[in-house]
CSV table of C-alpha atoms in Angstrom, one decimal:
chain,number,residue,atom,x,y,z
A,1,UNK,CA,39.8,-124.4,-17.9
A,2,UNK,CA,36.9,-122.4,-19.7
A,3,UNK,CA,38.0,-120.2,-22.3
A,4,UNK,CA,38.1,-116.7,-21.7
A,5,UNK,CA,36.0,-114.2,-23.9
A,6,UNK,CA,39.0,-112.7,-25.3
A,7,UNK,CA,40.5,-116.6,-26.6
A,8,UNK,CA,37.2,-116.9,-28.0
A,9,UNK,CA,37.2,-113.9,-29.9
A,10,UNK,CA,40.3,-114.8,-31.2
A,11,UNK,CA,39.3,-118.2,-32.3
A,12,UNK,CA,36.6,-116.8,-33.9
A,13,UNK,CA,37.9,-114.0,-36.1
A,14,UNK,CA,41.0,-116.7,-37.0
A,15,UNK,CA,39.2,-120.2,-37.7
A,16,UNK,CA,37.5,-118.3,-41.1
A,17,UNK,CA,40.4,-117.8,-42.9
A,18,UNK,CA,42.3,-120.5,-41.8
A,19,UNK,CA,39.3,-122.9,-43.7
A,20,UNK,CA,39.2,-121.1,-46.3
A,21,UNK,CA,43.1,-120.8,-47.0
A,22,UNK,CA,42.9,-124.5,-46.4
A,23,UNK,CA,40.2,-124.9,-48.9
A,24,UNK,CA,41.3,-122.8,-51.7
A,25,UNK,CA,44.5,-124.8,-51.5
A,26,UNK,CA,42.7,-128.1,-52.3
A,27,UNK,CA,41.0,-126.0,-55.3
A,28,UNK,CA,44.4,-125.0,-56.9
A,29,UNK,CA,45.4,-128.9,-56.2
A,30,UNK,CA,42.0,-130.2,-57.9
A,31,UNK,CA,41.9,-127.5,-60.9
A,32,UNK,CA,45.7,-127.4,-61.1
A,33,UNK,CA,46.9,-127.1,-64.7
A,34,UNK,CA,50.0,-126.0,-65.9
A,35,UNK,CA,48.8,-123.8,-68.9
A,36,UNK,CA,45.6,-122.7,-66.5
A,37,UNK,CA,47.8,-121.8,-63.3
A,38,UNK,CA,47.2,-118.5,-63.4
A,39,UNK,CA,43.6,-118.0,-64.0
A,40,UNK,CA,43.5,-121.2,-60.8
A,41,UNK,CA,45.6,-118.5,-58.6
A,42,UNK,CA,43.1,-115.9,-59.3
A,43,UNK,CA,39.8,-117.8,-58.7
A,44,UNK,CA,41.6,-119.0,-55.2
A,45,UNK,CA,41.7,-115.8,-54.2
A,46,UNK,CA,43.5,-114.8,-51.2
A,47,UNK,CA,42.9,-115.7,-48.2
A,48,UNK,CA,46.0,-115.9,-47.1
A,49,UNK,CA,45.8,-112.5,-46.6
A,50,UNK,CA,43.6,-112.3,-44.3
A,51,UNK,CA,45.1,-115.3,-42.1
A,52,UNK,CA,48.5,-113.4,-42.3
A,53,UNK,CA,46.4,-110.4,-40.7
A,54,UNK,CA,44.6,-112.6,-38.2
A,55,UNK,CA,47.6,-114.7,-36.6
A,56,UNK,CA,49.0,-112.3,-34.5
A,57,UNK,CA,46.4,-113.0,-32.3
A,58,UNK,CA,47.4,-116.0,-30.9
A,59,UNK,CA,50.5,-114.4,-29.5
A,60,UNK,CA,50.0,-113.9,-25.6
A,61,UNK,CA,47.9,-116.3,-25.1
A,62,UNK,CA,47.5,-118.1,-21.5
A,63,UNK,CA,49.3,-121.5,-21.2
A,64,UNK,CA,46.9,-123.4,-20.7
A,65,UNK,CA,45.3,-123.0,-23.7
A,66,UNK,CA,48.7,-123.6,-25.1
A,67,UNK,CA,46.3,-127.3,-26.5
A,68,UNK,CA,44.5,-125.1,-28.5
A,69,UNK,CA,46.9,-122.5,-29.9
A,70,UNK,CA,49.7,-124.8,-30.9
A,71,UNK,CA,47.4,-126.7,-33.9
A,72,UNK,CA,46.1,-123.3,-34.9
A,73,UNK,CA,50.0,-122.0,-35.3
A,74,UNK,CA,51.5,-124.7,-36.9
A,75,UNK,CA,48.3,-125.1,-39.1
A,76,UNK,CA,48.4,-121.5,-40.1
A,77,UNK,CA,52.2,-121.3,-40.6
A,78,UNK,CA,51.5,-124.7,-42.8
A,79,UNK,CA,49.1,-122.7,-45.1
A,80,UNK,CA,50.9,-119.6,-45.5
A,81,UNK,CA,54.0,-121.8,-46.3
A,82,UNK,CA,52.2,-123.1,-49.0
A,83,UNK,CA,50.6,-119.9,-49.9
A,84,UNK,CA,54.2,-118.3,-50.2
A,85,UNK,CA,55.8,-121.2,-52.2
A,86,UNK,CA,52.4,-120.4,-54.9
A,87,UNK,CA,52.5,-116.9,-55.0
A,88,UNK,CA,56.3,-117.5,-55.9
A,89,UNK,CA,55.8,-119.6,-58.6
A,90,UNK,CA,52.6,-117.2,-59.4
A,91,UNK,CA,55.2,-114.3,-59.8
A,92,UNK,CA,57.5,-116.2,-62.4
A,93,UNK,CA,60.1,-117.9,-60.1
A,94,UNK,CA,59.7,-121.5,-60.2
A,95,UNK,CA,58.0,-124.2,-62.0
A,96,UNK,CA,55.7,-127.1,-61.5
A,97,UNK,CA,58.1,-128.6,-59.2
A,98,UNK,CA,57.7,-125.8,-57.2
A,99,UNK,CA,54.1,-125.9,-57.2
A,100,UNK,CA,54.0,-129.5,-55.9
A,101,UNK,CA,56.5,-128.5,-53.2
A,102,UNK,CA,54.3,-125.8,-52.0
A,103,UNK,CA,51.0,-128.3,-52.0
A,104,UNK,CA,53.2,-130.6,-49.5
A,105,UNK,CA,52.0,-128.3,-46.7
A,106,UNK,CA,48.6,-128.6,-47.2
A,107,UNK,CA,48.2,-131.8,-45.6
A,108,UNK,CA,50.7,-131.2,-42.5
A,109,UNK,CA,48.4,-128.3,-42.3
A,110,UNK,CA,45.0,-131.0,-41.8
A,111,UNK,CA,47.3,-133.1,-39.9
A,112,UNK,CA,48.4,-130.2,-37.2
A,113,UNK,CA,44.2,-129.0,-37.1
A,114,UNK,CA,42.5,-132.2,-36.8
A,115,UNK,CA,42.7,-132.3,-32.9
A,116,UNK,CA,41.2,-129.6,-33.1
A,117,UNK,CA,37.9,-131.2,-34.8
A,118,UNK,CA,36.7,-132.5,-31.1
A,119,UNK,CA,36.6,-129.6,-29.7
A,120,UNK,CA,35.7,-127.3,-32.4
A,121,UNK,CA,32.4,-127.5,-34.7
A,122,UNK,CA,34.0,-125.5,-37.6
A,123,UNK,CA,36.9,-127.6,-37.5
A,124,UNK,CA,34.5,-130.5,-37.4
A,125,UNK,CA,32.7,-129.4,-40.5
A,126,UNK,CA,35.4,-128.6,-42.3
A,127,UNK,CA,36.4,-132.3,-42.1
A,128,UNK,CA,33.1,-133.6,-43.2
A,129,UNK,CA,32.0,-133.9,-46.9
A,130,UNK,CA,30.3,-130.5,-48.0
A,131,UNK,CA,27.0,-132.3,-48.9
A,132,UNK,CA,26.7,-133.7,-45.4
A,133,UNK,CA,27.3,-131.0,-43.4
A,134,UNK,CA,23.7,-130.4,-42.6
A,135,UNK,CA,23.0,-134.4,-42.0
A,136,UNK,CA,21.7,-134.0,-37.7
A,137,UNK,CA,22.8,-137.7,-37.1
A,138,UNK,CA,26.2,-138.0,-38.4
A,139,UNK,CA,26.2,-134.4,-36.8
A,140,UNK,CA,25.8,-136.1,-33.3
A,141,UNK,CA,27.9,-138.9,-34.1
A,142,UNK,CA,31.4,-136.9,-34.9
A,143,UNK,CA,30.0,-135.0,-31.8
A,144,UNK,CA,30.6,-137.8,-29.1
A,145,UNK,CA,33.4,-138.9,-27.8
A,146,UNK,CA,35.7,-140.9,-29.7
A,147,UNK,CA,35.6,-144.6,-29.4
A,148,UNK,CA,39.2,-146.6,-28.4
A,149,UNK,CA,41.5,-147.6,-30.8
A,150,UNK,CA,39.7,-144.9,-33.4
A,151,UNK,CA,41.3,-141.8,-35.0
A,152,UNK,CA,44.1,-141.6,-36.8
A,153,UNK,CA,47.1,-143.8,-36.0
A,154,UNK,CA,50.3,-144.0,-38.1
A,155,UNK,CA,52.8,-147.5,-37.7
A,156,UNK,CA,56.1,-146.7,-38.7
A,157,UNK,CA,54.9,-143.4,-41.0
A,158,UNK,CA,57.3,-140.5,-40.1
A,159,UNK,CA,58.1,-138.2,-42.2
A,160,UNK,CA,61.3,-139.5,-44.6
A,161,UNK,CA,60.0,-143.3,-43.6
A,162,UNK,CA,59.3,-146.0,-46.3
A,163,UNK,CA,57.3,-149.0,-46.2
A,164,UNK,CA,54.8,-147.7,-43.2
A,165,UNK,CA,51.5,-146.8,-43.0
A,166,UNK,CA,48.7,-144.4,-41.6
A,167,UNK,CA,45.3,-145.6,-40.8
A,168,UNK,CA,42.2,-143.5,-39.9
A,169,UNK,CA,39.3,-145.2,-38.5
A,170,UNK,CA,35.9,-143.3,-37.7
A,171,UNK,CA,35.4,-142.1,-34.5
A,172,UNK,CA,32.6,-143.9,-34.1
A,173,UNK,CA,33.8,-147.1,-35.1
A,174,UNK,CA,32.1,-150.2,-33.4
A,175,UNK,CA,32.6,-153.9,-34.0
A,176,UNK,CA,29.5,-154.8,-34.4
A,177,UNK,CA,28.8,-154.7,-38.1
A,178,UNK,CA,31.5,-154.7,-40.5
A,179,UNK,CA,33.0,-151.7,-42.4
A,180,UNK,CA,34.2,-150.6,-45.5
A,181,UNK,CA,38.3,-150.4,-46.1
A,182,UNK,CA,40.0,-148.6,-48.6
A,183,UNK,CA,43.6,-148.8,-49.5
A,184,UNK,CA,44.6,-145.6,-50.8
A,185,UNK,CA,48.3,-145.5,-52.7
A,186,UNK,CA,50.1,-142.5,-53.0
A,187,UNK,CA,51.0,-140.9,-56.3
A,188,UNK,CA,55.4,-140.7,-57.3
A,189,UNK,CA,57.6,-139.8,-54.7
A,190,UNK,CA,54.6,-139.2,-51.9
A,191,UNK,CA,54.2,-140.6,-48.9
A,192,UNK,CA,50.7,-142.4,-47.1
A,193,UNK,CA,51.1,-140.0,-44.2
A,194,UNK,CA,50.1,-136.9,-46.5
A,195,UNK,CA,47.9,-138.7,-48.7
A,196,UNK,CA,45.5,-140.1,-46.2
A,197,UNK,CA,44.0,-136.3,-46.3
A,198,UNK,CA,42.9,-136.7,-49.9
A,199,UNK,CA,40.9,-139.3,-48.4
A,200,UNK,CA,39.8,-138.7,-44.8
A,201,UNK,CA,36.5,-136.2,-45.6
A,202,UNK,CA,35.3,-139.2,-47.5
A,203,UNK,CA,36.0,-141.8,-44.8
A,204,UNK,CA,35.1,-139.9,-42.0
A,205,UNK,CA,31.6,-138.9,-43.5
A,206,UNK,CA,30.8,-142.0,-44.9
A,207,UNK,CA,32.0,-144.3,-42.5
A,208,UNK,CA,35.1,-146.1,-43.9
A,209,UNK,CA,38.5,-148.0,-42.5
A,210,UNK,CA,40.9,-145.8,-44.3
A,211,UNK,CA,44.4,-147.4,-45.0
A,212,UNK,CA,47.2,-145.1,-46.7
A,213,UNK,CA,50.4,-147.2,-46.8
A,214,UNK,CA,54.0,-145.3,-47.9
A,215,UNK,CA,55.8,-147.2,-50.7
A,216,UNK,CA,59.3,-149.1,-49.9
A,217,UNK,CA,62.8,-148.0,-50.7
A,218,UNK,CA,63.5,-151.5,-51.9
A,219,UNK,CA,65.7,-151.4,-53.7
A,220,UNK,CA,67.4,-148.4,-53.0
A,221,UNK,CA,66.6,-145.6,-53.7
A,222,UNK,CA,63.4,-146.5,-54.9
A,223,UNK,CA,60.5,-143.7,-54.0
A,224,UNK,CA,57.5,-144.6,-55.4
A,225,UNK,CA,55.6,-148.1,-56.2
A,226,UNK,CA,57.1,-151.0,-57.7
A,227,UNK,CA,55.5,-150.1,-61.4
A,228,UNK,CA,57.8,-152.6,-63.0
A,229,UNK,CA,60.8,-154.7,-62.4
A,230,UNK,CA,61.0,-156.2,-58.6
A,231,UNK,CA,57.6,-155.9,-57.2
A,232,UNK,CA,58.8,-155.5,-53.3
A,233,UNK,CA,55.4,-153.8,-52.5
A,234,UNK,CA,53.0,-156.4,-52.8
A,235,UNK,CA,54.3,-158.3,-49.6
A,236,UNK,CA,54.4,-155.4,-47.5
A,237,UNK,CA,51.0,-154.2,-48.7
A,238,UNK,CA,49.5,-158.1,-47.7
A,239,UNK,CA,51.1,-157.6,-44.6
A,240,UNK,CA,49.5,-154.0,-43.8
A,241,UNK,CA,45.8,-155.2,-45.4
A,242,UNK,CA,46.5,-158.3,-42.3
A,243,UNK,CA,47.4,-156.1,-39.9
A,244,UNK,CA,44.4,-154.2,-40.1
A,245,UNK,CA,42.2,-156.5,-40.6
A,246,UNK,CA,43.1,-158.2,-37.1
A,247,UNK,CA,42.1,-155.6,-35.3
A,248,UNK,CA,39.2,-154.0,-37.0
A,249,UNK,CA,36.3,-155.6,-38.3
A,250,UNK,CA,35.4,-154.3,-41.9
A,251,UNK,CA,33.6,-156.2,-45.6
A,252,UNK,CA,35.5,-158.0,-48.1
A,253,UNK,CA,37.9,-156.0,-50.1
A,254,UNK,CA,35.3,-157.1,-53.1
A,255,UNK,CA,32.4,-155.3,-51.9
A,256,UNK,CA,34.5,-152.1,-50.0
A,257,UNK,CA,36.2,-151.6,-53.9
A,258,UNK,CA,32.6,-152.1,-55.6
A,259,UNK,CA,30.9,-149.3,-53.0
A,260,UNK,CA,33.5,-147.2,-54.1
A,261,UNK,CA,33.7,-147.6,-57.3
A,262,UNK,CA,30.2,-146.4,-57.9
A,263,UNK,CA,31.3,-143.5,-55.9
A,264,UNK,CA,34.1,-142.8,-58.5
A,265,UNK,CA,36.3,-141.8,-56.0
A,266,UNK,CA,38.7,-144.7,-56.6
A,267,UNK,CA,39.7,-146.4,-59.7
A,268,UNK,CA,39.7,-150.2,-59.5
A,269,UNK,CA,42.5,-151.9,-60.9
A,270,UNK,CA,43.9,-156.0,-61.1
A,271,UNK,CA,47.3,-156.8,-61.2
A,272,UNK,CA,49.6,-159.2,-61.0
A,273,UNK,CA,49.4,-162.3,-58.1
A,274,UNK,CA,45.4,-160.5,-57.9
A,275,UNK,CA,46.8,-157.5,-56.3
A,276,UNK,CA,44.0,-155.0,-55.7
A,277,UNK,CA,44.8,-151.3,-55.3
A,278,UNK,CA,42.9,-148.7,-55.1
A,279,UNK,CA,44.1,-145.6,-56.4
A,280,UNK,CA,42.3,-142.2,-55.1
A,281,UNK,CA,41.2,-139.2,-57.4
A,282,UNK,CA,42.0,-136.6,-55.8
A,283,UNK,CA,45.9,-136.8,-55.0
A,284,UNK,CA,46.8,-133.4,-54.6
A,285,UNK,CA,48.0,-133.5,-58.0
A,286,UNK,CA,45.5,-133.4,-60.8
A,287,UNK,CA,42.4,-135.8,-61.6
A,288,UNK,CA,42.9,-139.7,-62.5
A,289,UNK,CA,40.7,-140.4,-65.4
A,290,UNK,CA,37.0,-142.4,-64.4
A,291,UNK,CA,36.8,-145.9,-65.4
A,292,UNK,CA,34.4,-145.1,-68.0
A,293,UNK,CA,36.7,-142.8,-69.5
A,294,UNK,CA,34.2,-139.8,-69.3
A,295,UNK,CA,36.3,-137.9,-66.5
A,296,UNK,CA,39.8,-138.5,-69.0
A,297,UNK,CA,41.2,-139.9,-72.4
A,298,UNK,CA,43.3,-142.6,-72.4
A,299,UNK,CA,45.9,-143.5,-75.3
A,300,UNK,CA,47.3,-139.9,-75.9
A,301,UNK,CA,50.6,-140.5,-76.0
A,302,UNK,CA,52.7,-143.9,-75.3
A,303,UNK,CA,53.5,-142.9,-71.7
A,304,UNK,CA,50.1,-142.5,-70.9
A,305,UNK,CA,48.6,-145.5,-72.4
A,306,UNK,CA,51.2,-147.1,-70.1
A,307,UNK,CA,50.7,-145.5,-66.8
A,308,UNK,CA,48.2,-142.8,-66.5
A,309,UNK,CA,45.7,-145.6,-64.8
A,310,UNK,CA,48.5,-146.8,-62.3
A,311,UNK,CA,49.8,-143.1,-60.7
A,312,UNK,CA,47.4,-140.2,-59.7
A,313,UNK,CA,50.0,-138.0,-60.8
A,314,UNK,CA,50.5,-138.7,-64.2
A,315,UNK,CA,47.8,-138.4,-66.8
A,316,UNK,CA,48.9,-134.3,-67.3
A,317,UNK,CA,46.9,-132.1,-68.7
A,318,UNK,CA,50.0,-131.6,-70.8
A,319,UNK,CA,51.7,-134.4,-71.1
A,320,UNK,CA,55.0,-133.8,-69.1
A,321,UNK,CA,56.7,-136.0,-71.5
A,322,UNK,CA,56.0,-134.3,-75.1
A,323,UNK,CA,53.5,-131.7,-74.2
A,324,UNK,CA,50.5,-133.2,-76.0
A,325,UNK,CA,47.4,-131.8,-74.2
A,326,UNK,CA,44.5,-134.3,-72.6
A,327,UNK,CA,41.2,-134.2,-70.8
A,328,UNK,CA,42.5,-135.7,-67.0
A,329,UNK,CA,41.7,-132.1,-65.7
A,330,UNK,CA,38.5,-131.3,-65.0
A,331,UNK,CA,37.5,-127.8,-66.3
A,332,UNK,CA,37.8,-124.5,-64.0
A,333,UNK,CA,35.0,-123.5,-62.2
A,334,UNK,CA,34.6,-121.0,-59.3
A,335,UNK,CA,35.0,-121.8,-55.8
């Protein structure tokens, strides 16, 4: 059914501040910094504001277009949760903790809009890395129909699962050449489901198998990845990397990690029984350090010489543990 002029108007006065309240909350994720939350809060903005204005409109729409207005609802109530759980903690009631629990709904707000990015160029750009927005030929390739088996596809990933994954594979996916993969591991206590967003702009842009697996709860009630003691991941991770690589044709893990690398998107690190994982920057939850130690200081404090290059979420810019201050956060700068 072809939209009516008064659904269009609609879509058009609310998709603006639905992006940006969507990209102000990955600012406050990437600048977030205890001691610097406030002044973050400020050069966000508020958006939010203007969303909360905006959403009414979708009330009385036709049913048919009920395809359309459902992501843009429960992507906009997904911000404004967020917004809310900020502000509160913005206003002096909450901490950190808080803070992380309000940046939860970011990604359930991508998740809930990304239909959307088919049938909607803003949407579609909003999705794409900022420096190749302009780029004509990737242009018409997120442009035409989606290939099968492409998209995003989660095995065993609901929310509350463990040991699952989610996958994203480009759009315009073929099998005739193979493609890069990236395993991306979730910092403590997250899940692959929300993390794959950290990492979808990037794979979608540049054309990447994206693989964002959810730690097991073996041994209960284990959360996060097995760090030390029991190490019940590694199978399950072998088995997801197999998986995978059945049914989609993509380079050797090598070459995927060194493309990457260069990038400095990912930090490259070699454990035990030559476990590879690849550990993303931008968790939703501060900056890992770069592997040459420009982008953060190792050795601040015995916790961090430990771990801070195994868990996105740990190398604080105060040190959670003793409150020593280090460099993992890159400075403020305006949106």
């Amino acid at each position: 059914m072809q939209m009516s002029e008064a659904v269009v108007d609609d879509i058009v006065a609310l998709l603006p501040p639905l992006l940006q309240s969507l990209e102000a909350l990955g600012f406050i994720a990437r600048h977030l910094n205890p001691s610097d939350f406030g002044r973050v809060m400020h050069a966000a903005g508020t958006p939010d504001q203007a969303l909360q204005a905006e959403l009414p409109r979708l009330t009385g729409w036709p049913e048919d277009f009920a395809h359309l207005r459902i992501p843009l609802q429960t992507a906009s109530d997904a911000a404004l949760a967020a917004f809310a759980g900020l502000r509160k903690v913005q206003q002096g009631h909450g901490d950190l903790v808080e803070v992380f629990r309000a940046l939860r709904y970011a990604p359930r707000a991508q998740e809930a809009l990304y239909p959307l990015a088919a049938k909607l160029p803003p949407v579609s750009s909003f999705f794409t890395d900022p420096g190749l927005r302009e780029d004509a030929e990737l242009e018409a390739r997120l442009a035409a129909p989606a290939n099968p088996g492409t998209g995003i596809i989660h095995h065993h990933n609901e929310p509350g699962s463990r040991g699952g994954f989610s996958l994203y594979v480009p759009e315009y996916y073929t099998p005739n050449r193979a493609w890069p993969l990236v395993m991306a591991l979730h910092g403590g206590s997250g899940n692959g489901r929300g993390f794959l967003w950290s990492w979808l702009r990037d794979a979608r842009s540049h054309g990447a198998i994206l693989v964002a697996p959810t730690a097991t709860d073996i041994p209960s009630p284990k959360t996060t990845w097995a760090l030390m003691g029991e190490d019940t991941d590694s199978p399950n991770l072998a088995r997801i990397l197999e998986t995978v690589r059945s049914r989609y044709k993509h380079r050797s893990e090598k070459n995927a990690a060194d493309r990457h690398e260069r990038r400095r998107h990912v930090l490259l690190r070699q454990r035990s029984r030559k476990r590879v994982a690849l550990h993303a920057s931008r968790a939703g939850l501060g900056h890992l350090p770069s592997a040459d130690g420009r982008g953060g200081r190792r050795g601040d404090c015995a916790v961090c010489r430990s771990i801070s290059y195994m868990a996105s979420s740990t190398g604080c810019s105060r040190c959670r543990w003793h409150g020593k201050r280090t460099n993992c956060y890159p400075p403020l700068a305006p949106m």
